[in-house]
Coordinates of C-alpha atoms in Angstrom, one line a residue:
X194 CA 78.2 102.3 131.2
X195 CA 81.1 101.0 129.2
X196 CA 84.3 100.0 131.0
X197 CA 87.3 102.2 130.9
X198 CA 88.6 102.0 127.3
X199 CA 92.3 101.9 128.3
X200 CA 92.0 99.4 131.1
X201 CA 94.3 96.4 130.7
X202 CA 92.7 93.0 131.2
X203 CA 94.4 90.2 133.0
X204 CA 96.7 88.5 130.5
X205 CA 98.5 85.1 130.6
X206 CA 101.9 86.8 130.1
X207 CA 103.4 85.4 133.3
X208 CA 102.8 81.9 131.9
X209 CA 104.4 82.6 128.5
X210 CA 108.0 82.2 127.5
X211 CA 108.9 85.7 126.3
X212 CA 112.1 86.3 124.4
X213 CA 114.5 88.6 126.4
X214 CA 116.5 90.9 124.2
X215 CA 117.7 94.4 124.2
X216 CA 118.8 97.3 122.1
X217 CA 122.1 99.1 122.1
X218 CA 125.0 99.9 119.8
X219 CA 126.5 96.7 118.4
X220 CA 129.1 95.7 115.9
X221 CA 127.3 94.5 112.8
X222 CA 130.0 92.1 111.6
X223 CA 131.9 89.4 113.5
X224 CA 135.6 90.1 113.8
X225 CA 136.5 87.3 111.4
X226 CA 133.6 86.3 109.2
X227 CA 133.8 82.8 107.7
X228 CA 133.4 84.2 104.2
X229 CA 133.5 87.6 102.6
X230 CA 130.2 89.6 103.0
X231 CA 128.9 92.8 101.5
X232 CA 129.9 95.9 103.4
X233 CA 127.5 96.8 106.2
X234 CA 126.7 100.2 107.5
X235 CA 128.3 100.9 110.9
X236 CA 125.0 102.4 112.1
X237 CA 124.2 101.6 115.6
X238 CA 121.1 100.0 117.0
X239 CA 119.4 103.5 117.2
X240 CA 116.0 102.8 115.7
X241 CA 113.9 105.4 114.0
X242 CA 114.2 109.0 115.0
X243 CA 111.5 108.4 117.6
X244 CA 113.5 105.8 119.5
X245 CA 116.8 106.2 121.2
X246 CA 118.8 103.5 123.0
X247 CA 120.7 104.5 126.0
X248 CA 123.6 102.6 127.6
X249 CA 122.6 101.4 131.0
X250 CA 124.2 102.8 134.0
X251 CA 126.2 105.6 132.4
X252 CA 126.1 109.2 133.8
X253 CA 125.0 112.0 131.4
X254 CA 127.0 115.1 131.0
X255 CA 126.4 118.6 129.7
X256 CA 127.8 122.1 130.3
X257 CA 126.1 122.4 133.6
X258 CA 126.7 118.8 134.7
X259 CA 123.1 118.4 135.5
X260 CA 121.6 114.9 135.5
X261 CA 118.7 114.2 133.1
X262 CA 115.2 114.8 134.4
X263 CA 113.9 112.0 136.7
X264 CA 111.2 110.2 134.8
X265 CA 109.7 106.9 136.1
X266 CA 110.4 104.0 133.7
X267 CA 107.5 102.2 132.0
X268 CA 107.4 98.6 133.3
X269 CA 108.2 96.1 130.6
X270 CA 106.5 92.8 130.2
X271 CA 107.0 90.4 133.0
X272 CA 108.6 87.1 132.0
X273 CA 108.4 83.7 133.4
X274 CA 111.6 82.3 134.9
X275 CA 113.9 81.3 132.0
X276 CA 115.7 78.0 132.0
X277 CA 119.2 78.3 133.4
X278 CA 121.7 79.1 130.8
X279 CA 124.8 76.9 130.4
X280 CA 128.2 78.5 130.3
X281 CA 129.6 76.4 127.5
X282 CA 130.5 77.9 124.2
X283 CA 129.1 74.8 122.5
X284 CA 125.9 75.4 120.5
X285 CA 122.9 73.2 121.4
X286 CA 122.0 70.6 118.8
X287 CA 118.9 71.5 116.9
X288 CA 117.0 69.7 114.1
X289 CA 118.0 71.1 110.6
X290 CA 115.9 74.1 109.5
X291 CA 114.5 74.5 106.1
X292 CA 116.4 77.5 104.6
X293 CA 114.3 80.6 104.4
X294 CA 114.1 82.5 101.1
X295 CA 115.7 85.9 100.9
X296 CA 113.3 88.8 101.3
X297 CA 113.1 92.4 100.3
X298 CA 115.0 94.7 102.7
X299 CA 113.2 96.9 105.2
X300 CA 111.4 100.0 104.1
X301 CA 113.5 102.0 106.7
X302 CA 117.1 101.1 107.1
X303 CA 118.1 99.1 110.2
X304 CA 114.4 98.7 111.2
X305 CA 113.3 95.1 110.4
X306 CA 109.8 95.6 112.0
X307 CA 107.8 98.8 112.0
X308 CA 104.3 99.8 113.0
X309 CA 102.3 102.3 111.1
X310 CA 99.4 104.4 112.1
X311 CA 96.3 104.6 109.9
X312 CA 93.6 106.0 112.2
X313 CA 91.3 109.0 111.7
X314 CA 92.1 112.0 113.9
X315 CA 89.6 114.6 112.7
X316 CA 87.3 114.4 115.7
X317 CA 90.2 114.2 118.2
X318 CA 91.8 117.3 116.6
X319 CA 88.5 119.1 116.9
X320 CA 88.5 118.5 120.6
X321 CA 92.2 119.4 120.8
X322 CA 93.0 116.0 122.3
X323 CA 96.6 115.1 121.4
X324 CA 97.4 111.6 120.2
X325 CA 101.0 110.6 120.8
X326 CA 102.1 108.7 117.7
X327 CA 105.8 109.1 118.1
X328 CA 106.6 105.3 118.2
X329 CA 104.9 104.7 114.9
X330 CA 106.9 104.7 111.7
X331 CA 104.5 106.3 109.2
X332 CA 101.5 108.2 110.4
X333 CA 98.5 108.6 108.1
X334 CA 94.7 109.0 108.1
X335 CA 92.2 107.0 106.1
X336 CA 90.7 110.3 105.0
X337 CA 91.0 111.6 101.4
X338 CA 94.3 113.4 102.0
X339 CA 96.9 113.3 99.3
X340 CA 100.7 112.8 99.8
X341 CA 100.5 110.5 102.9
X342 CA 102.9 107.7 103.8
X343 CA 100.1 105.2 103.6
X344 CA 97.7 105.7 100.7
X345 CA 94.5 103.7 101.2
X346 CA 92.5 103.3 98.0
X347 CA 88.9 102.5 98.7
X348 CA 86.5 101.5 96.0
X349 CA 85.8 105.1 95.0
X350 CA 89.4 106.3 95.0
X351 CA 91.1 104.2 92.3
X352 CA 89.7 103.7 88.8
X353 CA 86.1 102.6 88.0
X354 CA 85.6 99.6 90.3
X355 CA 82.6 97.5 89.2
X356 CA 80.5 96.6 92.2
X357 CA 76.9 96.3 93.4
X358 CA 75.4 98.4 96.2
X359 CA 73.7 95.7 98.2
X360 CA 71.3 98.1 99.9
X361 CA 70.0 99.8 96.8
X362 CA 70.8 96.9 94.4
X363 CA 72.3 99.5 92.1
X364 CA 75.1 98.4 89.8
X365 CA 78.2 100.7 89.5
X366 CA 80.4 100.6 86.4
X367 CA 78.8 97.4 85.1
X368 CA 78.4 95.8 88.5
X369 CA 80.6 92.8 87.6
X370 CA 84.2 92.9 86.4
X371 CA 83.5 91.4 83.0
X372 CA 81.1 94.2 82.2
X373 CA 83.5 97.0 83.4
X374 CA 85.3 99.4 81.1
X375 CA 88.9 98.5 81.7
X376 CA 90.4 101.2 79.5
X377 CA 88.3 104.0 81.1
X378 CA 89.1 102.5 84.6
X379 CA 92.9 102.6 84.0
X380 CA 92.7 106.2 82.7
X381 CA 90.9 107.3 85.9
X382 CA 93.3 105.3 88.0
X383 CA 96.3 107.1 86.6
X384 CA 94.7 110.4 87.6
X385 CA 93.8 109.0 91.0
X386 CA 97.4 107.9 91.6
X387 CA 98.8 111.3 90.6
X388 CA 96.4 113.0 93.0
X389 CA 96.8 110.8 96.1
X390 CA 100.6 110.2 95.6
X391 CA 101.8 113.3 93.9
X392 CA 105.5 112.8 94.6
X393 CA 107.3 110.4 92.3
X394 CA 110.2 109.9 94.7
X395 CA 108.5 109.5 98.1
X396 CA 108.1 106.1 99.6
X397 CA 105.4 104.4 101.5
X398 CA 102.6 101.8 101.5
X399 CA 99.8 101.7 98.8
X400 CA 96.9 99.6 99.9
X401 CA 93.9 98.9 97.6
X402 CA 90.8 98.1 99.6
X403 CA 88.3 96.4 97.2
X404 CA 86.1 94.1 99.3
X405 CA 82.8 93.9 97.3
X406 CA 83.9 90.7 95.4
X407 CA 86.7 88.2 95.5
X408 CA 88.7 87.3 92.3
X409 CA 88.1 83.5 92.8
X410 CA 84.6 82.5 91.9
X411 CA 84.2 80.0 94.6
X412 CA 85.0 82.5 97.3
X413 CA 82.0 84.7 96.6
X414 CA 79.7 83.2 99.1
X415 CA 77.0 84.8 101.3
X416 CA 76.1 88.3 100.2
X417 CA 78.8 88.1 97.5
X418 CA 76.9 85.4 95.7
X419 CA 75.1 88.1 93.8
X420 CA 78.2 88.5 91.6
X421 CA 77.8 84.8 90.6
X422 CA 74.1 85.3 89.9
X423 CA 74.7 88.4 87.7
X424 CA 77.6 86.7 85.9
X425 CA 75.4 83.8 85.0
X426 CA 72.7 86.1 83.8
X427 CA 75.2 88.0 81.7
X428 CA 76.2 84.8 79.9
X429 CA 72.6 83.7 79.4
X430 CA 71.7 87.0 77.8
X431 CA 74.4 86.5 75.2
X432 CA 73.6 82.8 74.5
X433 CA 70.2 81.6 75.5
X434 CA 70.9 78.1 74.2
X435 CA 73.2 77.2 77.1
X436 CA 72.1 75.2 80.0
X437 CA 72.4 76.6 83.5
X438 CA 75.4 74.4 84.2
X439 CA 77.1 75.5 80.9
X440 CA 76.4 79.1 81.6
X441 CA 77.7 78.9 85.1
X442 CA 81.0 77.4 83.9
X443 CA 81.4 80.0 81.3
X444 CA 80.5 82.8 83.7
X445 CA 83.1 81.5 86.1
X446 CA 85.8 81.7 83.5
X447 CA 84.8 85.2 82.3
X448 CA 84.5 86.5 85.9
X449 CA 87.9 85.2 87.0
X450 CA 89.6 86.4 83.8
X451 CA 88.2 89.9 84.1
X452 CA 88.9 90.1 87.8
X453 CA 92.5 89.1 87.2
X454 CA 93.0 91.6 84.4
X455 CA 91.6 94.5 86.5
X456 CA 93.5 93.7 89.7
X457 CA 96.8 92.8 88.1
X458 CA 96.8 95.8 85.8
X459 CA 96.0 98.2 88.7
X460 CA 99.0 96.9 90.6
X461 CA 101.2 97.1 87.5
X462 CA 100.2 100.7 86.9
X463 CA 100.7 101.7 90.5
X464 CA 104.2 100.0 90.7
X465 CA 105.2 101.6 87.5
X466 CA 104.0 105.1 88.4
X467 CA 105.2 105.1 92.1
X468 CA 107.8 102.4 92.4
X469 CA 108.9 103.5 95.8
X470 CA 105.5 102.6 97.2
X471 CA 104.7 99.0 98.2
X472 CA 101.5 98.0 96.3
X473 CA 99.0 95.3 97.4
X474 CA 95.4 94.5 98.2
X475 CA 94.0 94.6 101.7
X476 CA 92.9 91.1 103.0
X477 CA 95.2 89.3 100.6
X478 CA 96.1 86.6 101.3
X479 CA 93.4 85.2 103.6
X480 CA 93.4 82.1 105.6
X481 CA 89.8 81.9 106.6
X482 CA 90.9 80.2 109.9
X483 CA 87.7 81.0 111.8
X484 CA 86.1 78.6 114.3
X485 CA 88.3 79.5 117.3
X486 CA 85.4 78.5 119.5
X487 CA 85.7 74.9 118.4
X488 CA 87.4 72.6 121.0
X489 CA 90.1 71.4 118.5
X490 CA 91.0 74.7 117.0
X491 CA 94.6 74.9 115.7
X492 CA 94.4 78.1 113.6
X493 CA 95.9 76.3 110.6
X494 CA 94.8 77.2 107.1
X495 CA 93.0 74.4 105.4
X496 CA 94.5 72.5 102.4
X497 CA 91.6 73.8 100.3
X498 CA 92.4 77.4 101.2
X499 CA 96.0 77.0 100.4
X500 CA 95.1 75.4 97.1
X501 CA 92.9 78.4 96.3
X502 CA 95.7 80.8 97.3
X503 CA 98.0 78.9 94.9
X504 CA 95.6 79.7 92.1
X505 CA 96.1 83.4 92.8
X506 CA 99.8 83.2 91.8
X507 CA 99.2 86.0 89.3
X508 CA 98.2 88.3 92.2
X509 CA 101.3 87.5 94.2
X510 CA 103.5 88.0 91.2
X511 CA 101.9 91.5 90.7
X512 CA 102.0 92.6 94.3
X513 CA 105.0 94.4 95.9
X514 CA 103.6 93.9 99.4
X515 CA 101.0 91.7 101.1
X516 CA 98.4 93.1 103.5
X517 CA 96.6 90.3 105.5
X518 CA 94.2 91.2 108.3
X519 CA 94.1 89.9 111.9
X520 CA 91.4 91.9 113.5
X521 CA 90.3 90.4 116.8
X522 CA 86.7 89.7 118.0
X523 CA 86.0 90.1 121.7
X524 CA 85.7 86.3 122.1
X525 CA 89.5 86.2 121.5
X526 CA 90.3 88.7 124.3
X527 CA 93.2 87.4 126.3
X528 CA 92.7 84.0 124.6
X529 CA 95.7 82.0 123.5
X530 CA 93.8 81.0 120.4
X531 CA 94.2 84.6 119.2
X532 CA 97.9 83.9 118.7
X533 CA 97.1 80.7 116.8
X534 CA 94.8 82.6 114.5
X535 CA 97.3 85.4 113.9
X536 CA 100.5 83.3 113.4
X537 CA 98.8 81.0 110.8
X538 CA 97.4 84.0 108.8
X539 CA 100.9 85.6 108.8
X540 CA 102.5 82.3 108.0
X541 CA 100.2 81.8 105.0
X542 CA 101.1 85.3 103.8
X543 CA 104.8 84.5 104.1
X544 CA 104.2 81.2 102.2
X545 CA 102.5 82.8 99.2
X546 CA 105.0 85.6 99.1
X547 CA 107.6 82.9 98.1
X548 CA 105.4 81.4 95.4
X549 CA 106.5 83.7 92.5
X550 CA 110.0 82.3 93.0
X551 CA 111.6 85.7 92.6
X552 CA 115.0 86.6 94.0
X553 CA 113.4 88.0 97.1
X554 CA 110.0 87.6 98.7
X555 CA 107.8 90.7 99.1
X556 CA 107.2 92.2 102.6
X557 CA 104.2 91.4 104.7
X558 CA 102.4 94.2 106.6
X559 CA 99.7 92.9 108.9
X560 CA 96.5 95.0 109.4
X561 CA 95.3 95.2 113.0
X562 CA 92.9 97.3 115.0
X563 CA 93.6 98.6 118.6
X564 CA 89.9 97.8 119.4
X565 CA 87.8 94.7 119.0
X566 CA 85.8 94.6 115.8
X567 CA 82.6 93.8 117.6
X568 CA 83.2 96.0 120.7
X569 CA 84.9 99.2 119.3
X570 CA 84.9 100.9 122.6
X571 CA 87.1 98.2 124.1
X572 CA 90.8 98.3 123.6
X573 CA 93.1 95.3 123.2
X574 CA 94.9 94.3 126.4
X575 CA 98.7 93.9 126.6
X576 CA 98.2 90.2 126.2
X577 CA 96.1 90.8 123.0
X578 CA 99.0 93.0 121.7
X579 CA 101.4 90.2 122.2
X580 CA 99.0 87.9 120.2
X581 CA 98.8 90.4 117.3
X582 CA 101.8 92.7 117.0
X583 CA 104.2 90.5 118.9
X584 CA 103.2 87.4 117.0
X585 CA 103.6 89.1 113.6
X586 CA 107.0 90.3 114.5
X587 CA 108.2 86.9 115.8
X588 CA 107.2 84.9 112.7
X589 CA 108.8 87.2 110.2
X590 CA 106.4 90.0 109.1
X591 CA 107.9 93.3 108.0
X592 CA 105.5 95.4 110.0
X593 CA 102.0 96.1 111.2
X594 CA 99.4 98.7 110.3
X595 CA 97.0 99.9 112.9
X596 CA 93.7 100.9 111.2
X597 CA 90.8 102.7 112.8
X598 CA 87.2 103.4 111.6
X599 CA 85.7 106.9 111.9
X600 CA 83.1 105.3 114.2
X601 CA 85.7 104.2 116.6
X602 CA 86.7 107.7 117.7
X603 CA 83.7 110.0 117.1
X604 CA 83.4 111.9 120.4
X605 CA 85.4 113.4 123.2
X606 CA 85.2 110.3 125.4
X607 CA 86.5 107.9 122.8
X608 CA 89.4 110.3 121.9
X609 CA 90.4 110.7 125.5
X610 CA 90.4 107.0 126.0
X611 CA 92.5 106.5 122.8
X612 CA 95.0 109.1 124.1
X613 CA 95.3 107.4 127.4
X614 CA 95.6 104.0 125.9
X615 CA 98.4 105.1 123.7
X616 CA 100.5 106.3 126.6
X617 CA 99.7 103.6 129.0
X618 CA 99.7 100.4 126.9
X619 CA 100.2 100.7 123.1
X620 CA 103.2 103.0 122.7
X621 CA 105.4 101.2 125.4
X622 CA 104.7 97.9 123.7
X623 CA 105.4 99.1 120.2
X624 CA 108.7 100.6 121.5
X625 CA 109.5 97.3 123.2
X626 CA 108.9 95.1 120.1
X627 CA 110.5 97.3 117.5
X628 CA 113.7 97.8 119.6
X629 CA 113.9 94.1 120.3
X630 CA 113.5 93.2 116.6
X631 CA 116.2 95.6 115.7
X632 CA 118.6 94.3 118.3
X633 CA 118.0 90.7 117.2
X634 CA 118.6 91.7 113.6
X635 CA 121.9 93.5 114.4
X636 CA 123.3 91.0 116.9
X637 CA 122.2 87.6 115.4
X638 CA 121.8 88.5 111.7
X639 CA 124.6 91.1 111.5
X640 CA 122.0 93.7 110.3
X641 CA 121.6 91.8 107.0
X642 CA 118.3 90.1 107.8
X643 CA 115.3 89.9 110.2
X644 CA 114.9 87.4 113.0
X645 CA 112.3 84.6 112.6
X646 CA 111.2 82.0 115.0
X647 CA 112.9 78.6 114.6
X648 CA 109.7 76.9 115.6
X649 CA 106.8 79.0 114.3
X650 CA 104.4 77.3 116.7
X651 CA 106.3 78.3 119.8
X652 CA 105.6 81.2 122.2
X653 CA 108.9 82.9 121.8
X654 CA 108.6 86.6 121.2
X655 CA 110.9 89.5 120.4
X656 CA 110.6 91.3 123.7
X657 CA 113.1 93.2 125.8
X658 CA 114.3 91.6 129.0
X659 CA 112.7 93.6 131.8
X660 CA 115.7 92.8 134.1
X661 CA 118.0 94.7 131.8
X662 CA 115.9 97.3 130.1
X663 CA 113.5 100.2 130.7
X664 CA 111.3 102.1 128.3
X665 CA 111.4 105.8 129.1
X666 CA 109.0 108.5 127.9
X667 CA 110.8 111.9 128.0
X668 CA 109.9 115.1 126.2
X669 CA 107.4 113.4 123.8
X670 CA 109.8 110.7 122.8
X671 CA 110.4 107.1 123.8
X672 CA 113.8 105.8 124.8
X673 CA 115.1 102.4 125.6
X674 CA 117.6 102.3 128.5
X675 CA 119.7 99.1 128.9
X676 CA 122.0 96.6 127.3
X677 CA 122.0 92.8 126.6
X678 CA 123.7 90.2 128.6
X679 CA 125.4 87.1 127.0
X680 CA 122.6 85.0 128.4
X681 CA 120.1 87.1 126.5
X682 CA 122.0 86.6 123.3
X683 CA 122.3 82.8 123.8
X684 CA 118.5 82.7 124.3
X685 CA 118.1 84.7 121.1
X686 CA 120.3 82.3 119.2
X687 CA 118.4 79.2 120.5
X688 CA 115.0 80.5 119.6
X689 CA 115.4 82.5 116.4
X690 CA 117.1 82.2 113.1
X691 CA 117.7 84.8 110.3
X692 CA 115.9 85.5 107.1
X693 CA 118.4 87.4 104.9
X694 CA 117.6 90.5 102.9
X695 CA 117.9 90.2 99.2
X696 CA 121.5 90.0 98.0
X697 CA 123.0 89.8 101.5
X698 CA 124.4 87.1 103.7
X699 CA 123.1 86.8 107.3
X700 CA 124.3 83.4 108.7
X701 CA 123.3 83.5 112.4
X702 CA 126.3 84.2 114.7
X703 CA 127.7 81.4 116.8
X704 CA 127.9 81.8 120.6
X705 CA 131.6 82.7 120.2
X706 CA 130.8 85.4 117.6
X707 CA 128.0 86.8 119.7
X708 CA 130.3 87.0 122.7
X709 CA 132.9 88.9 120.7
X710 CA 130.2 91.2 119.3
X711 CA 128.9 91.9 122.7
X712 CA 132.3 92.8 124.2
X713 CA 133.0 95.0 121.1
X714 CA 129.6 96.7 121.4
X715 CA 130.3 97.5 125.1
X716 CA 133.6 99.0 124.2
X717 CA 132.2 101.1 121.5
X718 CA 129.3 102.2 123.7
X719 CA 131.8 103.5 126.2
X720 CA 134.4 104.9 123.9
X721 CA 131.9 106.8 121.7
X722 CA 129.5 109.5 122.9
X723 CA 125.9 108.3 122.8
X724 CA 123.7 111.4 122.4
X725 CA 120.4 111.4 124.2
X726 CA 118.2 114.3 125.2
X727 CA 120.8 116.5 123.4
X728 CA 123.3 115.6 126.1
X729 CA 126.5 113.5 125.7
X730 CA 127.3 110.4 127.7
X731 CA 130.8 110.3 129.3
X732 CA 133.2 107.5 128.7
X733 CA 133.9 105.3 131.6
X734 CA 136.9 103.0 131.1
X735 CA 136.6 101.4 134.5
X736 CA 133.0 100.3 133.7
X737 CA 134.1 99.0 130.3
X738 CA 136.6 96.8 132.1
X739 CA 134.0 95.6 134.6
X740 CA 131.5 94.8 131.8
X741 CA 134.2 92.9 129.9
X742 CA 135.0 90.8 133.0
X743 CA 131.3 90.1 133.5
X744 CA 131.0 88.8 130.0
X745 CA 134.1 86.6 130.4
X746 CA 132.7 85.1 133.6
X747 CA 129.8 83.7 131.6
X748 CA 132.0 82.1 129.1
X749 CA 134.2 79.0 129.4
X750 CA 136.5 79.1 126.4

């Protein structure tokens, strides 16, 4: 009998240094910026419509003066004791950081990190098992359904993709890219895009999933070597005087040229037809950092892999988003090496996103699965979520996509387990990370950029401080109750820096500026009505004064 699918395994969280931050209304500009900056929206730290941030300790009010319903809070991640925070205003001395390139702004305003849902729900709907996807920004199914936020183009959904069926050995559309009909393929692709993304104004993610062959010749190993064999045979048929070595070299040139033409033109057409969608290929870039069972595993991408990725500059220039994958095998369950694997794959994606040297790097959305690839009835533990979702957010990804196969949820038991897993583990963690990333952006980066680890190889994460915050689930929505302390913001400043959005300035705030922003946010939170559960929160001048005094006690000006 399989173990409970939503049971959390023991994780090493208590030994990890987790970043304590919060979410609440904040001022997005320091009172006196050192240099003029573009105007910033006065929007608060309210994240997407599915997440509301509540000021901690304030009474609610309505016409009947009834308190909100009592709902037990969802426990946040336990953190290890943090080092004592000094009270000085002086910034700690850190080694100089290499400036980060500007990046494209978030797909959704004021949401630097989002998680999207791309899991089939047909069987679960048939059994009338509800799946709470409220914390996800963008919900879609891999099924052939047009007009979705995430359009997933498998090999049979976009153009005429040349490939070989390895089981039947049948060749489709020429089998290899140099034998494909590019003109006919582009014509069909135009019709496919019009069908699957009918709206010209909607926005979302467009992911092309072509996995039969890889555009670099040398990467077609194993079962994919058949594309090399067919390519050499194609050359020999046209010129029998060539030696095998000569034919192989010519086949390599023809293959890579045809692959480049097909892939780049598909991206160009998609971007031209639906410019509000972010177009890219699933699994690109890859790091190939396997071998986590080796004793000296570091997770780093090899120099050869980086060199090969540099040769794909044409692909990074054509893509408007990158979609690397960090699916976990069961051997990485609650294993710190999972974080090494993930952070280096995301780091490589961030590196190649800067290769085109455009004004802003393209966003990176990391593909994940809530189950293990080799044990699809076993869900990731909270520690595994930290190593995947948490790691991606901390090193600077724009978001994550949770994908599911139809075989993962194909009966009542698997659907019930998924439903339970969502409410017990996955949804609270997603709420935690997205709120923390938003807070860090608004406080440290003035809302003009996203937070990125200063030391990419550290274990600092964008997590809410459990001493100051609670995640609440009320009436099918998730809420974050709490507010940051000055110590939280100092920790944030020490561990993270800012990557600015294209065209904006986001110099990290100093301790002094953070203190002023915190006091101002507390005042605004008390002077303005924060709406939650359709009930207003009353002002409390006395509590505002106390909060201000508490902040000043932590400062020695």
